[in-house]
Coordinates of C-alpha atoms (C1' of nucleotides) in Angstrom, one line a residue:
Chain A
M1 CA 302.4 50.5 -100.7
S2 CA 300.8 52.6 -102.9
D3 CA 301.7 52.7 -106.8
P4 CA 305.1 52.9 -107.7
R5 CA 305.7 56.9 -108.5
T6 CA 307.4 57.5 -112.2
I7 CA 310.1 60.7 -110.9
M8 CA 313.3 62.9 -112.8
H9 CA 315.5 64.4 -111.2
M10 CA 317.2 67.2 -113.1
D11 CA 320.6 68.9 -112.5
L12 CA 322.1 71.3 -114.8
D13 CA 326.1 70.5 -114.6
S14 CA 328.5 72.8 -113.0
F15 CA 326.0 75.6 -113.7
F16 CA 327.9 79.0 -113.1
V17 CA 331.4 77.4 -115.1
S18 CA 328.3 76.1 -118.0
V19 CA 326.8 79.5 -118.6
E20 CA 330.8 81.3 -118.1
R21 CA 331.1 79.1 -121.0
I22 CA 328.6 80.6 -123.1
K23 CA 329.2 84.1 -123.0
D24 CA 333.4 83.0 -123.3
P25 CA 333.9 80.1 -125.2
S26 CA 337.4 80.0 -125.0
L27 CA 337.0 78.8 -121.7
L28 CA 335.9 75.3 -122.7
G29 CA 338.3 71.8 -121.9
K30 CA 340.1 74.9 -119.4
P31 CA 340.5 74.1 -115.4
V32 CA 337.2 77.4 -114.4
I33 CA 336.4 78.3 -111.2
V34 CA 334.2 80.2 -110.3
G35 CA 333.9 81.7 -106.6
G36 CA 337.4 80.9 -104.6
V37 CA 338.3 85.2 -105.2
G38 CA 339.1 87.9 -102.4
A39 CA 340.5 87.2 -99.0
R40 CA 338.1 84.5 -97.8
G41 CA 335.8 83.4 -101.3
V42 CA 334.9 80.0 -101.5
V43 CA 334.7 78.1 -104.7
S44 CA 331.2 78.0 -105.9
S45 CA 331.6 76.2 -109.0
C46 CA 334.6 74.4 -111.1
S47 CA 334.8 72.6 -114.3
Y48 CA 335.4 68.6 -113.9
E49 CA 339.2 70.0 -115.5
A50 CA 339.5 71.4 -111.8
R51 CA 338.2 68.9 -110.3
R52 CA 340.9 66.8 -112.0
Y53 CA 343.6 68.7 -109.2
G54 CA 341.4 67.8 -106.3
V55 CA 338.9 71.4 -106.6
H56 CA 335.4 70.9 -105.2
S57 CA 332.9 73.9 -104.0
A58 CA 333.3 75.1 -100.9
M59 CA 336.8 74.8 -100.9
P60 CA 338.7 78.0 -99.6
G61 CA 340.4 80.0 -102.6
A62 CA 343.6 79.7 -101.3
Q63 CA 343.5 76.6 -101.2
A64 CA 342.0 75.6 -104.7
H65 CA 344.9 78.2 -105.7
K66 CA 347.6 75.6 -104.5
L67 CA 346.1 72.8 -106.1
C68 CA 345.3 74.2 -109.3
P69 CA 347.4 77.1 -110.1
H70 CA 347.0 78.0 -113.7
G71 CA 342.9 77.7 -112.8
I72 CA 341.3 80.2 -114.3
F73 CA 338.9 81.7 -111.5
L74 CA 336.2 84.2 -111.7
P75 CA 334.3 86.4 -109.4
G76 CA 330.9 85.2 -110.7
D77 CA 328.0 86.7 -112.3
Y78 CA 325.0 85.6 -110.5
T79 CA 322.7 88.1 -112.8
A80 CA 323.4 85.5 -115.6
Y81 CA 322.9 83.0 -113.2
S82 CA 319.8 84.3 -112.4
D83 CA 318.8 84.5 -116.1
Y84 CA 319.5 80.9 -117.4
S85 CA 317.7 79.6 -114.5
R86 CA 314.9 81.0 -115.5
R87 CA 314.8 79.5 -118.9
V88 CA 315.2 75.9 -118.1
T89 CA 312.0 76.6 -115.6
Q90 CA 310.3 78.0 -118.1
I91 CA 311.4 75.1 -120.7
I92 CA 310.2 73.0 -118.0
A93 CA 306.8 74.3 -117.0
N94 CA 305.8 74.5 -120.5
A95 CA 306.6 70.4 -121.1
A96 CA 305.7 69.4 -117.7
P97 CA 302.2 69.3 -115.3
L98 CA 304.2 69.4 -112.2
F99 CA 307.9 69.9 -111.3
E100 CA 309.1 71.5 -108.8
K101 CA 312.7 73.9 -108.6
A102 CA 314.9 72.6 -105.6
S103 CA 316.9 75.0 -106.3
I104 CA 319.0 77.5 -108.9
D105 CA 320.3 74.3 -111.1
E106 CA 318.1 71.3 -109.5
F107 CA 314.3 70.5 -110.8
Y108 CA 311.9 67.5 -110.0
V109 CA 309.4 66.3 -112.0
D110 CA 306.9 63.6 -111.4
L111 CA 305.9 61.6 -114.4
T112 CA 303.4 59.6 -112.7
G113 CA 301.4 57.8 -115.2
M114 CA 303.0 58.6 -117.9
D115 CA 302.6 55.2 -119.8
K116 CA 304.9 52.9 -118.1
Y117 CA 308.8 53.6 -117.8
F118 CA 309.9 53.9 -121.2
G119 CA 307.8 56.3 -122.2
A120 CA 308.5 58.7 -119.5
Y121 CA 312.3 57.8 -120.0
R122 CA 312.5 58.9 -123.9
W123 CA 309.8 62.3 -122.7
A124 CA 313.0 62.8 -120.3
T125 CA 315.1 62.4 -122.8
E126 CA 313.6 64.7 -125.4
L127 CA 313.3 67.2 -122.4
R128 CA 316.9 67.0 -121.8
Q129 CA 317.8 67.6 -125.3
K130 CA 315.4 70.3 -125.5
I131 CA 317.2 72.2 -122.9
T132 CA 320.6 71.4 -123.7
R133 CA 319.4 72.5 -128.0
E134 CA 317.2 75.8 -126.5
T135 CA 320.3 77.6 -124.1
G136 CA 323.3 75.5 -124.6
L137 CA 323.1 74.4 -121.4
P138 CA 324.6 70.7 -121.0
I139 CA 322.1 69.0 -117.9
S140 CA 321.9 65.3 -116.6
F141 CA 318.5 63.5 -115.3
G142 CA 317.7 60.5 -113.4
L143 CA 314.6 58.5 -113.3
S144 CA 313.6 57.0 -110.6
V145 CA 310.5 55.8 -108.3
N146 CA 311.1 58.4 -105.9
K147 CA 313.1 62.0 -105.2
M148 CA 315.9 60.5 -103.3
L149 CA 316.8 57.3 -105.6
A150 CA 315.9 59.8 -109.1
K151 CA 318.8 61.8 -107.7
M152 CA 321.3 59.8 -106.5
A153 CA 320.7 58.3 -110.5
T154 CA 321.3 62.2 -111.6
N155 CA 324.4 61.9 -109.2
D156 CA 325.9 58.7 -111.1
A157 CA 324.6 60.3 -114.5
K158 CA 327.2 63.8 -114.4
P159 CA 328.2 65.3 -116.1
N160 CA 326.5 65.1 -119.2
G161 CA 324.4 62.4 -119.2
Q162 CA 321.1 60.3 -117.8
L163 CA 320.6 57.4 -116.2
M164 CA 317.0 55.4 -115.2
I165 CA 317.2 52.8 -112.6
E166 CA 314.9 50.4 -113.8
R167 CA 312.1 48.8 -111.9
G168 CA 312.9 46.4 -109.5
K169 CA 317.0 47.1 -109.2
E170 CA 316.4 49.6 -106.7
Q171 CA 318.4 47.8 -103.8
E172 CA 321.0 46.6 -106.4
F173 CA 321.5 50.3 -107.0
L174 CA 322.1 51.3 -104.0
D175 CA 323.5 48.5 -101.5
P176 CA 327.4 48.7 -102.7
K177 CA 327.5 52.5 -102.4
P178 CA 329.1 54.6 -99.3
V179 CA 326.5 55.7 -97.0
G180 CA 327.6 59.1 -98.0
K181 CA 325.9 59.0 -101.0
I182 CA 322.7 59.1 -99.3
P183 CA 321.1 63.1 -99.3
F184 CA 321.4 64.5 -96.4
V185 CA 323.9 62.2 -94.8
G186 CA 326.9 64.5 -94.5
E187 CA 330.5 64.5 -93.3
K188 CA 330.0 64.1 -89.5
L189 CA 326.8 61.5 -90.2
E190 CA 328.7 59.6 -92.2
E191 CA 332.0 59.9 -90.0
S192 CA 329.6 58.7 -87.3
L193 CA 328.1 55.6 -88.9
N194 CA 331.7 54.8 -90.3
K195 CA 332.9 54.5 -86.7
M196 CA 331.1 51.8 -86.3
G197 CA 331.6 50.1 -88.9
I198 CA 329.4 51.2 -91.1
H199 CA 330.4 52.4 -94.7
T200 CA 327.8 50.7 -97.5
I201 CA 324.1 51.3 -97.9
Y202 CA 324.2 46.9 -97.7
D203 CA 326.2 47.9 -94.6
L204 CA 323.4 50.2 -93.0
R205 CA 320.6 47.8 -93.9
Q206 CA 321.8 45.5 -91.7
M207 CA 321.0 47.6 -88.9
P208 CA 318.1 47.1 -86.7
L209 CA 315.8 49.8 -86.7
E210 CA 316.1 49.8 -82.9
N211 CA 319.4 50.9 -83.1
L212 CA 319.0 53.4 -85.7
L213 CA 316.5 55.0 -83.7
S214 CA 318.5 55.3 -80.3
I215 CA 321.5 56.0 -81.3
Y216 CA 320.3 59.3 -83.8
G217 CA 316.3 59.7 -83.0
K218 CA 314.4 60.5 -86.3
T219 CA 317.4 60.8 -88.7
G220 CA 318.1 57.3 -87.4
T221 CA 314.4 56.1 -89.1
A222 CA 315.2 58.2 -91.8
L223 CA 318.2 56.4 -92.6
W224 CA 316.4 53.2 -92.2
N225 CA 314.4 54.0 -94.9
R226 CA 316.9 55.7 -96.8
A227 CA 318.7 52.4 -97.2
R228 CA 315.3 50.4 -98.0
G229 CA 315.2 53.5 -101.1
H230 CA 312.1 54.2 -99.5
S231 CA 311.1 57.9 -100.0
D232 CA 308.1 59.2 -99.9
S233 CA 308.1 63.1 -100.1
P234 CA 306.3 64.9 -102.9
V235 CA 307.1 66.8 -105.8
A236 CA 306.1 70.4 -104.6
N237 CA 305.6 72.8 -107.3
F238 CA 305.7 75.9 -104.5
R239 CA 306.8 76.8 -101.3
E240 CA 306.4 79.1 -99.2
E241 CA 309.4 81.2 -97.6
K242 CA 310.4 80.9 -94.0
S243 CA 313.3 83.2 -93.2
V244 CA 315.4 85.7 -94.9
S245 CA 318.7 86.9 -93.9
V246 CA 321.8 88.0 -95.3
E247 CA 325.1 88.6 -94.4
R248 CA 328.8 89.7 -94.3
T249 CA 332.0 88.1 -93.8
F250 CA 334.5 91.4 -94.0
D251 CA 338.0 90.4 -95.6
S252 CA 339.5 91.2 -92.6
D253 CA 337.9 90.9 -88.6
S254 CA 337.5 94.5 -87.4
A255 CA 336.2 95.2 -83.0
D256 CA 335.7 99.3 -84.9
D257 CA 332.2 99.4 -83.0
E258 CA 331.4 102.1 -85.1
F259 CA 331.9 100.4 -88.4
L260 CA 330.0 97.2 -87.1
L261 CA 326.8 99.2 -86.1
S262 CA 326.8 100.9 -89.5
V263 CA 327.6 97.1 -91.1
L264 CA 323.9 96.0 -89.4
F265 CA 322.0 98.9 -89.9
V266 CA 322.9 98.8 -93.8
L267 CA 322.3 95.2 -93.8
T268 CA 319.0 95.4 -91.2
E269 CA 317.5 98.0 -94.2
K270 CA 318.3 96.0 -97.2
L271 CA 316.4 92.4 -95.6
S272 CA 313.7 95.0 -94.3
Y273 CA 313.3 95.7 -98.4
D274 CA 313.4 92.7 -99.0
L275 CA 310.6 91.9 -96.5
R276 CA 308.1 94.6 -98.2
K277 CA 309.1 93.6 -101.7
L278 CA 307.7 90.1 -100.9
N279 CA 305.2 91.4 -98.7
R280 CA 305.7 89.9 -95.5
M281 CA 306.0 90.9 -92.5
T282 CA 308.7 89.5 -90.0
G283 CA 307.5 88.4 -86.4
C284 CA 311.1 87.2 -85.4
V285 CA 314.8 89.2 -85.6
T286 CA 317.8 87.3 -85.2
V287 CA 321.3 88.9 -85.4
K288 CA 324.4 87.0 -85.8
I289 CA 328.3 87.5 -85.2
R290 CA 330.9 85.3 -86.0
Y291 CA 334.3 86.1 -83.7
E292 CA 337.7 85.8 -85.1
G293 CA 338.3 82.3 -85.3
F294 CA 335.2 81.3 -86.7
V295 CA 333.3 80.9 -83.2
T296 CA 329.9 81.9 -83.8
T297 CA 326.9 83.3 -81.3
S298 CA 323.7 84.3 -82.3
K299 CA 321.1 86.0 -80.7
Q300 CA 317.1 86.4 -81.5
H301 CA 313.7 87.7 -80.6
T302 CA 310.3 87.7 -81.3
V303 CA 308.9 90.7 -82.6
D304 CA 305.9 92.4 -83.4
Y305 CA 304.7 91.8 -86.7
S306 CA 306.5 95.0 -88.5
L307 CA 308.2 95.3 -92.1
S308 CA 309.5 99.0 -90.5
S309 CA 313.0 99.3 -91.5
K310 CA 313.2 101.8 -88.8
Y311 CA 311.6 99.4 -86.2
L312 CA 313.7 96.4 -86.9
I313 CA 317.0 98.1 -87.2
E314 CA 315.9 99.5 -83.7
E315 CA 315.1 95.7 -82.7
A316 CA 318.4 94.5 -84.3
T317 CA 320.4 97.4 -82.9
K318 CA 319.0 95.8 -79.5
L319 CA 320.3 92.7 -80.0
F320 CA 323.7 93.5 -80.7
H321 CA 324.5 95.3 -78.0
Q322 CA 322.9 92.5 -76.1
L323 CA 325.5 90.1 -77.6
Y324 CA 328.3 91.8 -78.9
E325 CA 331.1 91.4 -76.4
K326 CA 333.0 94.4 -76.9
G327 CA 337.1 94.9 -78.3
R328 CA 336.4 90.9 -79.8
P329 CA 337.1 91.3 -83.7
V330 CA 334.8 90.6 -85.6
R331 CA 334.9 88.5 -89.2
L332 CA 330.6 88.4 -89.6
I333 CA 327.7 90.0 -89.3
G334 CA 324.3 88.4 -90.3
V335 CA 320.8 89.4 -89.2
R336 CA 317.9 86.6 -90.2
F337 CA 314.0 87.5 -90.2
S338 CA 311.8 84.9 -89.8
S339 CA 307.9 84.1 -88.5
L340 CA 306.9 85.4 -91.9
I341 CA 303.6 86.7 -92.5
Y342 CA 301.8 87.7 -95.8
T343 CA 300.6 91.4 -95.3
G344 CA 298.2 90.7 -97.5
T345 CA 295.1 93.3 -97.3
Q346 CA 296.4 93.7 -93.9
Y347 CA 298.5 96.5 -95.6
S348 CA 296.0 98.8 -95.3
L349 CA 297.3 98.2 -91.4
F350 CA 299.5 100.5 -91.6
D351 CA 298.1 103.6 -93.6
D352 CA 297.7 105.2 -90.7
K353 CA 301.8 105.7 -90.3
E354 CA 301.3 107.2 -93.7
E355 CA 304.9 109.2 -93.3
E356 CA 306.7 106.0 -92.7
T357 CA 304.9 104.5 -95.9
K358 CA 305.7 107.5 -98.0
L359 CA 309.7 107.5 -97.0
Y360 CA 309.5 103.8 -97.2
S361 CA 307.5 104.2 -101.4
A362 CA 310.3 106.2 -101.6
I363 CA 313.4 104.9 -101.0
D364 CA 312.1 101.8 -102.3
S365 CA 311.0 103.0 -105.5
V366 CA 314.6 104.6 -106.3
K367 CA 315.7 101.5 -105.3
N368 CA 314.1 99.7 -108.0
K369 CA 315.1 101.9 -110.7
Y370 CA 318.8 101.5 -109.9
G371 CA 318.9 98.0 -108.0
T372 CA 319.5 97.9 -104.1
G373 CA 323.4 97.5 -104.1
K374 CA 323.7 101.2 -105.5
I375 CA 321.4 103.1 -103.2
M376 CA 322.6 101.1 -100.1
L377 CA 324.6 98.5 -100.3
A378 CA 327.6 99.5 -102.7
R379 CA 329.6 101.2 -100.5
G380 CA 328.9 98.9 -97.2
M381 CA 329.5 95.6 -99.4
D382 CA 332.8 95.6 -100.2
M383 CA 334.5 96.8 -96.5
G384 CA 338.2 95.4 -96.6
N385 CA 338.9 99.2 -97.3
V386 CA 339.1 100.8 -94.0
K387 CA 339.5 104.1 -95.3
R388 CA 336.0 104.0 -96.3
N389 CA 334.6 103.4 -93.1
N390 CA 334.5 106.7 -92.1
D391 CA 332.8 107.5 -95.0
I392 CA 330.3 105.2 -94.0
S393 CA 329.6 105.5 -90.6
A394 CA 329.7 109.3 -91.5
A395 CA 326.9 108.4 -94.0
M396 CA 325.2 106.1 -91.3
K397 CA 324.6 108.1 -89.1
E398 CA 323.2 111.0 -90.6
Q399 CA 320.9 109.0 -92.3
V400 CA 319.6 108.0 -88.2
N401 CA 319.7 111.4 -87.5
R402 CA 317.1 112.0 -90.2
E403 CA 314.9 109.2 -89.1
N404 CA 315.2 109.4 -85.4
S405 CA 314.6 113.3 -85.7
Q406 CA 311.3 112.2 -88.6
H407 CA 310.3 109.6 -85.4
N408 CA 310.4 112.2 -83.3
R409 CA 308.0 114.6 -85.5
N410 CA 306.2 111.3 -85.5
N411 CA 305.6 110.9 -81.8
A412 CA 305.3 114.4 -80.8
A413 CA 302.4 114.7 -83.1
E414 CA 300.4 111.5 -81.8
E415 CA 301.0 112.9 -78.3
Q416 CA 299.0 116.7 -79.5
Chain B
dT1 C1' 344.1 75.2 -96.2
dC2 C1' 341.4 77.8 -92.8
dT3 C1' 336.6 78.0 -94.0
dG4 C1' 330.4 82.7 -98.1
dG5 C1' 325.7 83.2 -98.5
dG6 C1' 321.5 81.8 -98.9
dG7 C1' 318.3 78.5 -96.8
dT8 C1' 315.9 74.0 -94.3
dC9 C1' 315.1 71.1 -90.7
dC10 C1' 316.2 68.8 -86.1
dT11 C1' 317.7 69.3 -80.6
dA12 C1' 317.4 70.5 -76.3
dG13 C1' 316.3 73.3 -72.6
dG14 C1' 313.8 76.3 -70.0
dA15 C1' 309.7 79.4 -69.3
dC16 C1' 305.0 79.0 -69.1
dC17 C1' 300.2 77.3 -68.9
dC18 C1' 296.6 74.6 -67.1
Chain C
dT1 C1' 305.4 70.0 -47.9
dC2 C1' 308.5 70.2 -50.9
dT3 C1' 307.1 68.7 -56.7
dG4 C1' 302.8 65.5 -61.6
dG5 C1' 302.8 66.2 -66.4
dG6 C1' 301.4 67.1 -70.9
dG7 C1' 301.6 71.3 -74.5
dT8 C1' 303.3 74.8 -76.9
dC9 C1' 306.3 78.8 -77.4
dC10 C1' 310.8 80.8 -77.4
dT11 C1' 316.0 80.5 -78.0
dA12 C1' 320.9 78.8 -79.2
dG13 C1' 323.3 76.0 -81.1
dG14 C1' 324.2 73.0 -85.3
dA15 C1' 323.8 69.6 -90.2
dC16 C1' 323.1 70.1 -94.1
dC17 C1' 322.1 71.7 -98.8
dC18 C1' 323.0 74.0 -103.0

DNA sequence: TCTGGGGTCCTAGGACCC
DNA sequence: TCTGGGGTCCTAGGACCC
């Protein structure tokens, strides 16, 4: 075994709620729920006061309302959340040589080499205090020998606390916990383990590796390792994005072909724009349809690497026609681009399509100025309202026609 | 109670190639 | 005559995380 590392994990406590409370201190001490607004909303974040009523994140809004009728439901202010997240990230970046931003509200810091364990603990305590002092946000941390244990320590420390697992006490820390406390053991896996009589991590540790391997494959090996506190994934300060996606659930199901196609158009346009902003091209397009009753299907296709809205919309439309069962009510439509490659200097390959490039940069510069939502998505997003659908369809048709005639002109020019 | 949106990773079957 | 085996890519679906 290699020398033990010292890893810190940090988690902003009910982050969205904390930001809302900075914006409006009268929310302090009250059951605040972010999300769960609208016909099909779910809870994104909730205060500990709300959790006492059984509310938790990912819960359908209707259920949260039932459990906590006097709760304060907020739609969420994602711009503010990003801003605060960035501020916290900056504080950590200034203090730590090697850290990883694991999500909008979670961070890992590698403190290996910091004079023994207690020096690291003091350093971590000070960083935590500094974050709360400078942003007003409560944050918890865990400290241990790897990412998994540090994260589990944070979970025990929350809310607004800190916990170091002493060296050598790792197994003692793990053994009594339910297997579901292991990160990556979700509802399904926990249920499956419980059925075999495995409830605690101690129970899991009694299972021979061969058994776990034959039942769960790779997952089995991971379970065997996690039960022993083994986890060697490094603190990674950079991660390349592998896919981008966008999807929308409608307030009510729709089987209106024209409407569905216009949504697909808007989503694909938006995603292509994101792709160009990232300086990436995609080599694979996936269209997802979720029908009435949560029945979900998808169709993907490998395509020539592209960042062209027009081309990607054509591909998405083809996939949609192959996938969609006409007349069946649809709950959600989604688009994903994967097999991303960095455009880098290759962007010049597109110089010969000057017209197209100009069109995009014109659209993009307007978007940069006013925000994506306002240009293409504002009308497309709140689509519960059927009356609006006709407007959208008309606008989309107009746009498609414009692009088609442009396309035809280009083709004609090429043929000459 | 009736299930968001943005991601990652894994599995398993089939195509295809040598 | 009636069917090998390894490697890789593509596709569909699902579990899981925040």
